[in-house]
Amino acid sequence: MRIVILLLFSMVSFTQIHGQCRLNLKGKVLDYHNKTVLAGASITIYGTTISVISDSGGNYEFTALCPGKIELEIAHPECNTTFLPINIEGNTELDITLEHHLELLEGVTLFGADKEPHATSVTSASVDKVVLEKYASGSLGDALKELSGVSSLTTGSTIVKPVIQGLNGSRIVLITNEVRLQDQEWGSEHAPNVDLNATDRITVVKGSGALKYGGDAIGGVVIALPKPYKQKDTLTGSTLASASSNGRGGVLTTHLEKGFANGLGIRAQATYKRFGDFRAPDYFLNNTGTEQIGFTLGGGINKFTYGGELFYSFLKNELGILRAADFGNVTDLVAAIDSPIPPLTGPFSYTIAAPRQQVTHHLVKAKGFYRFPGLGKLTAQYAFQFNDRQEFDNRRGGRNSIPVVDLELTSHQLDLDLIIDTKEKITWNIGINGYAQENFASPDTGVRRIIPDYKRLGLGAYAGMEYAISDDWNFDVGTRLDFSQIDAQKFYRTSFWEARSYNLDFGNTVVEDFGTQLLTNPVFDFVNFSLVAGLQHQLSKTMEVSFNYGLASRPPNPAELFSEGLNQSSLAFELGDLRIDSENSNKFSLNIAYRSKDDKFGLSVLPYINLVSDFIALEPTGITTTTRGSFQVFEYVQNDAQFFGVDVDLDYHFLNSWDYTSSFSYLRGTDVTRDEPVINIPPPNWTNTLAYSNPTLRNLKLALKSELHLEQTRFPDNNFTALIVENNTQTSVLVDVSTPPPAYHLLHLTSSIDLSKTPGNIVLGFGVDNILNTQYRQYLNRFRLFADELGRNFSLNLKINY
């Protein structure tokens, strides 16, 4: 703690007080056409990090400004970014008008974005660039935990997947740069291939709200978008370097953009990240290093009446898998589960050895739009994606360089979308999506393929409407119909085929009988219907209430149907089931939001009920031993489930420089078919942050964050017995893989300060995660049975804008 205090003291002592900088600038952000207020607009003093967000009444305010010329950059999700030069000579009041049209989040504007004048009923929340930069060394799942109701499902310390109100995996649709990400998201150990440093803002829609991108988003939609191209003749860039003590690594990311007054823009961005073994409070987590290389290139034109974009991104991740979770026999596996300390620990290393995974992802996008007078805007977009996943294990005979899993996923997507927004009170949105996908599982691995070769086709159509009934009432409704087909080529062991009675139900899929093996060609067709409807009411100037109903339907993914073998990245033997059918979700939510007239206090309460028929869960069922070692067995099962939860958010601004924010989430999940709790439900958690900011002290910012995670007391009993060797005698023991870890509390510190006289040009940030070096384990970590979570971490960030 002495180090923390000394660093903070040094930063404060470096500041200068400018007494003359006491001028204010305030006003409203309005729609150019009808002068309705625009909430959620970001107003930034160009070339700095000083930024404010317009409130529900469209109000914005800057304080402690110095006399002189400044330039405002005004951005809004449904507007072109605008630049406005201002000469500050005294306290100034200025209203800003924007050309309000649907440009960026058009997939959620109808069902999910917070926008005026036609506010929708679906709840969404966003993480902006300032917050994302704090997680420059982390992952998408780490950053999204800033939002209430969002947690993470992890595999070790490096593989993090978002969980929205208890749901994860294929139930969450991830959109990156307006393209639905196709990267084998079915595995819990398959982290999303998204570079946070190439993203300007992330919006989370809680529930099946963005029908444009699919009706299968039972859990929600995550939309990661870059910054819009500037309609200004300018050349800008930034470089961010971040270093961390835990893992002894960091990240370097840089971005360069050229804008032209005619609407043309080009940009390039690159990221390099490397870490060695991470550390729990008392030992190193061996073989948990990571290395990431990524870059993006894009260019386009962005006019009100027309526009287009070409975009390419590349991302390559290499991740080590915790060595202490890989065992050669049942006795060692059971001993590791029962031991408080991993049996395999050692010194720090940057080496990424087997078991490990290497994933490469390419994305190409071509988009164009045109606004027809008197009608609306038509958008056409094509996207190509290629995902290459390789997983490596310790193999005999010097074959460690040969992957045990080698999957190549090729995807083509075509989207057509029409927004009819020429009427003042009503907006229509209609469109179609189509995709063709092929997965190639290389036969050269020398082991049984856990996921087979398959082809997947899909076609969907959607239509929806927003209607402003009055100034206080808004109504939205949308429907979607999807057809999908999966055509697989898979070998089954004859004994396994008959043990599951597949010979009775799927005998007609057998193509050839090889005696001990069968070549099959299962083909499944799915038709899924989705619906969203909601009502939003402005009770007063300070309070609004919205109700939303969502019906979502998701076909099973390839892993749920076909898995049969060792999933190397999670070190688990997984079994799918050909009888698994579509999940169907009926979700009801009520959002009550209050915002004081002075905008200093806000409170939001979101209770919800999600009734999911044929809910698919991956559950532990035992232990198996193969030629590659001993592993837990997990099977996909399908039952009806109910989810009841509430998310609460509170914020309070006081004494001009202080902010207090608090969020609480509670969720109860029940398997109603078996009358028992659903596995892997996040425990109740409560987060509180106290922040201080002072623009006159070189824009000094300090924040102390508290995280309280209670113990999950509702969990299914998935314990099993295993035969181990003890004192040269074979013994049957009960293996506890169900009991969640105890509650824990964490403290974190973040701070930043401007080093240059020009605000925002050079910003230094310092932070400490897990200040008290607390020893804990997270219930939703697949490796919680083998090791603790990360210990204390010091981080230092330096951002240079130019």
mmCIF file of C-alpha atoms in Angstrom, residues 201-359:
data_model
loop_
_atom_site.group_PDB
_atom_site.id
_atom_site.type_symbol
_atom_site.label_atom_id
_atom_site.label_comp_id
_atom_site.label_asym_id
_atom_site.label_seq_id
_atom_site.Cartn_x
_atom_site.Cartn_y
_atom_site.Cartn_z
ATOM 1 C CA ARG A 201 -18.150 1.480 -27.666
ATOM 2 C CA ILE A 202 -19.926 -1.717 -26.636
ATOM 3 C CA THR A 203 -23.688 -1.919 -26.164
ATOM 4 C CA VAL A 204 -25.371 -4.830 -24.392
ATOM 5 C CA VAL A 205 -29.036 -5.565 -25.069
ATOM 6 C CA LYS A 206 -30.393 -7.665 -22.209
ATOM 7 C CA GLY A 207 -32.649 -10.146 -23.935
ATOM 8 C CA SER A 208 -33.759 -10.927 -27.477
ATOM 9 C CA GLY A 209 -34.004 -7.301 -28.533
ATOM 10 C CA ALA A 210 -32.011 -6.924 -31.762
ATOM 11 C CA LEU A 211 -34.024 -8.947 -34.255
ATOM 12 C CA LYS A 212 -31.931 -7.672 -37.147
ATOM 13 C CA TYR A 213 -29.074 -9.941 -36.101
ATOM 14 C CA GLY A 214 -31.076 -13.074 -35.300
ATOM 15 C CA GLY A 215 -33.916 -14.405 -33.201
ATOM 16 C CA ASP A 216 -31.726 -16.816 -31.239
ATOM 17 C CA ALA A 217 -30.374 -14.237 -28.761
ATOM 18 C CA ILE A 218 -32.082 -15.781 -25.744
ATOM 19 C CA GLY A 219 -29.471 -14.248 -23.456
ATOM 20 C CA GLY A 220 -28.857 -10.957 -25.228
ATOM 21 C CA VAL A 221 -26.876 -9.116 -27.874
ATOM 22 C CA VAL A 222 -23.398 -7.612 -27.527
ATOM 23 C CA ILE A 223 -22.631 -4.934 -30.123
ATOM 24 C CA ALA A 224 -18.997 -3.798 -30.472
ATOM 25 C CA LEU A 225 -18.534 -0.861 -32.819
ATOM 26 C CA PRO A 226 -15.578 1.268 -33.914
ATOM 27 C CA LYS A 227 -15.739 5.048 -33.939
ATOM 28 C CA PRO A 228 -17.571 6.543 -36.950
ATOM 29 C CA TYR A 229 -15.457 8.167 -39.624
ATOM 30 C CA LYS A 230 -14.967 11.899 -39.087
ATOM 31 C CA GLN A 231 -16.568 14.219 -41.634
ATOM 32 C CA LYS A 232 -13.653 16.593 -41.348
ATOM 33 C CA ASP A 233 -10.335 17.156 -43.053
ATOM 34 C CA THR A 234 -8.076 15.938 -40.284
ATOM 35 C CA LEU A 235 -5.360 13.456 -39.388
ATOM 36 C CA THR A 236 -5.541 11.985 -35.880
ATOM 37 C CA GLY A 237 -4.131 9.059 -34.009
ATOM 38 C CA SER A 238 -3.383 7.623 -30.601
ATOM 39 C CA THR A 239 -1.070 5.123 -28.986
ATOM 40 C CA LEU A 240 -1.761 3.280 -25.751
ATOM 41 C CA ALA A 241 0.869 1.313 -23.849
ATOM 42 C CA SER A 242 -0.142 -0.714 -20.812
ATOM 43 C CA ALA A 243 2.033 -2.774 -18.471
ATOM 44 C CA SER A 244 0.909 -5.155 -15.713
ATOM 45 C CA SER A 245 2.801 -6.787 -12.864
ATOM 46 C CA ASN A 246 0.701 -9.964 -12.781
ATOM 47 C CA GLY A 247 1.787 -11.851 -15.855
ATOM 48 C CA ARG A 248 4.727 -9.477 -16.329
ATOM 49 C CA GLY A 249 3.397 -8.297 -19.647
ATOM 50 C CA GLY A 250 1.274 -5.718 -21.344
ATOM 51 C CA VAL A 251 -0.249 -4.412 -24.521
ATOM 52 C CA LEU A 252 0.723 -1.869 -27.163
ATOM 53 C CA THR A 253 -1.984 -0.570 -29.441
ATOM 54 C CA THR A 254 -1.950 2.250 -31.953
ATOM 55 C CA HIS A 255 -4.532 3.788 -34.229
ATOM 56 C CA LEU A 256 -4.293 6.273 -37.104
ATOM 57 C CA GLU A 257 -7.167 7.902 -38.970
ATOM 58 C CA LYS A 258 -7.458 10.315 -41.880
ATOM 59 C CA GLY A 259 -10.704 12.160 -42.463
ATOM 60 C CA PHE A 260 -11.793 14.346 -45.355
ATOM 61 C CA ALA A 261 -14.390 17.082 -45.474
ATOM 62 C CA ASN A 262 -16.276 15.251 -48.253
ATOM 63 C CA GLY A 263 -17.108 12.385 -45.882
ATOM 64 C CA LEU A 264 -14.318 10.020 -46.894
ATOM 65 C CA GLY A 265 -12.298 8.397 -44.167
ATOM 66 C CA ILE A 266 -9.601 5.752 -43.738
ATOM 67 C CA ARG A 267 -8.188 4.192 -40.593
ATOM 68 C CA ALA A 268 -5.709 1.586 -39.453
ATOM 69 C CA GLN A 269 -5.256 0.024 -36.032
ATOM 70 C CA ALA A 270 -2.888 -2.588 -34.610
ATOM 71 C CA THR A 271 -2.475 -4.370 -31.266
ATOM 72 C CA TYR A 272 0.209 -6.561 -29.756
ATOM 73 C CA LYS A 273 -0.300 -8.221 -26.373
ATOM 74 C CA ARG A 274 1.903 -10.626 -24.447
ATOM 75 C CA PHE A 275 1.831 -12.081 -20.941
ATOM 76 C CA GLY A 276 3.651 -14.854 -19.163
ATOM 77 C CA ASP A 277 2.336 -17.064 -16.374
ATOM 78 C CA PHE A 278 -0.230 -15.326 -14.218
ATOM 79 C CA ARG A 279 -0.063 -15.587 -10.453
ATOM 80 C CA ALA A 280 -2.549 -16.502 -7.762
ATOM 81 C CA PRO A 281 -1.818 -14.980 -4.321
ATOM 82 C CA ASP A 282 0.437 -17.900 -3.275
ATOM 83 C CA TYR A 283 1.735 -19.519 -6.482
ATOM 84 C CA PHE A 284 2.174 -19.151 -10.227
ATOM 85 C CA LEU A 285 -0.471 -20.560 -12.543
ATOM 86 C CA ASN A 286 1.912 -22.382 -14.842
ATOM 87 C CA ASN A 287 1.337 -22.384 -18.603
ATOM 88 C CA THR A 288 -1.211 -19.550 -18.564
ATOM 89 C CA GLY A 289 0.698 -17.159 -20.822
ATOM 90 C CA THR A 290 -0.959 -15.429 -23.761
ATOM 91 C CA GLU A 291 0.095 -13.721 -26.970
ATOM 92 C CA GLN A 292 -2.160 -11.716 -29.293
ATOM 93 C CA ILE A 293 -1.548 -9.991 -32.609
ATOM 94 C CA GLY A 294 -4.311 -8.062 -34.333
ATOM 95 C CA PHE A 295 -4.899 -5.287 -36.822
ATOM 96 C CA THR A 296 -7.758 -3.661 -38.716
ATOM 97 C CA LEU A 297 -7.921 -1.680 -41.957
ATOM 98 C CA GLY A 298 -10.958 0.240 -43.090
ATOM 99 C CA GLY A 299 -12.132 2.980 -45.378
ATOM 100 C CA GLY A 300 -15.421 4.450 -46.401
ATOM 101 C CA ILE A 301 -17.646 7.397 -47.123
ATOM 102 C CA ASN A 302 -20.363 8.538 -44.743
ATOM 103 C CA LYS A 303 -22.960 10.949 -46.121
ATOM 104 C CA PHE A 304 -26.530 11.453 -44.998
ATOM 105 C CA THR A 305 -27.972 10.207 -48.300
ATOM 106 C CA TYR A 306 -25.419 7.515 -49.155
ATOM 107 C CA GLY A 307 -22.316 5.792 -47.878
ATOM 108 C CA GLY A 308 -20.227 2.667 -47.923
ATOM 109 C CA GLU A 309 -17.351 0.913 -46.225
ATOM 110 C CA LEU A 310 -14.695 -1.723 -46.837
ATOM 111 C CA PHE A 311 -13.229 -3.311 -43.719
ATOM 112 C CA TYR A 312 -10.747 -6.052 -42.856
ATOM 113 C CA SER A 313 -9.651 -7.380 -39.476
ATOM 114 C CA PHE A 314 -7.127 -10.004 -38.429
ATOM 115 C CA LEU A 315 -6.733 -11.457 -34.950
ATOM 116 C CA LYS A 316 -4.444 -14.247 -33.773
ATOM 117 C CA ASN A 317 -4.499 -15.548 -30.203
ATOM 118 C CA GLU A 318 -2.249 -18.127 -28.576
ATOM 119 C CA LEU A 319 -3.335 -19.201 -25.100
ATOM 120 C CA GLY A 320 -1.779 -21.594 -22.633
ATOM 121 C CA ILE A 321 -4.049 -23.969 -20.704
ATOM 122 C CA LEU A 322 -3.414 -24.363 -16.969
ATOM 123 C CA ARG A 323 -0.979 -27.272 -16.612
ATOM 124 C CA ALA A 324 -2.358 -28.134 -13.155
ATOM 125 C CA ALA A 325 -5.691 -29.165 -14.743
ATOM 126 C CA ASP A 326 -4.167 -31.861 -17.000
ATOM 127 C CA PHE A 327 -3.713 -35.350 -15.472
ATOM 128 C CA GLY A 328 -2.612 -38.758 -16.552
ATOM 129 C CA ASN A 329 -4.756 -40.897 -14.225
ATOM 130 C CA VAL A 330 -7.872 -40.797 -12.062
ATOM 131 C CA THR A 331 -5.952 -40.887 -8.772
ATOM 132 C CA ASP A 332 -4.021 -37.712 -9.616
ATOM 133 C CA LEU A 333 -7.183 -35.999 -10.900
ATOM 134 C CA VAL A 334 -9.131 -36.700 -7.705
ATOM 135 C CA ALA A 335 -6.155 -35.673 -5.552
ATOM 136 C CA ALA A 336 -5.931 -32.344 -7.390
ATOM 137 C CA ILE A 337 -9.648 -31.663 -6.884
ATOM 138 C CA ASP A 338 -9.313 -32.334 -3.146
ATOM 139 C CA SER A 339 -6.096 -30.321 -2.738
ATOM 140 C CA PRO A 340 -6.204 -26.588 -1.811
ATOM 141 C CA ILE A 341 -2.979 -26.020 -3.788
ATOM 142 C CA PRO A 342 -2.313 -27.312 -7.328
ATOM 143 C CA PRO A 343 0.101 -30.277 -7.350
ATOM 144 C CA LEU A 344 1.921 -28.724 -10.332
ATOM 145 C CA THR A 345 3.411 -25.305 -9.617
ATOM 146 C CA GLY A 346 6.729 -23.850 -10.625
ATOM 147 C CA PRO A 347 8.632 -20.666 -11.446
ATOM 148 C CA PHE A 348 7.416 -17.929 -13.769
ATOM 149 C CA SER A 349 7.801 -18.465 -17.517
ATOM 150 C CA TYR A 350 6.779 -16.841 -20.805
ATOM 151 C CA THR A 351 6.723 -20.246 -22.519
ATOM 152 C CA ILE A 352 3.332 -21.340 -23.866
ATOM 153 C CA ALA A 353 3.555 -25.130 -23.953
ATOM 154 C CA ALA A 354 0.981 -27.877 -24.441
ATOM 155 C CA PRO A 355 -1.837 -27.950 -23.587
ATOM 156 C CA ARG A 356 -2.507 -24.768 -25.529
ATOM 157 C CA GLN A 357 -4.763 -23.330 -28.209
ATOM 158 C CA GLN A 358 -4.085 -21.147 -31.217
ATOM 159 C CA VAL A 359 -6.924 -19.316 -32.932
#
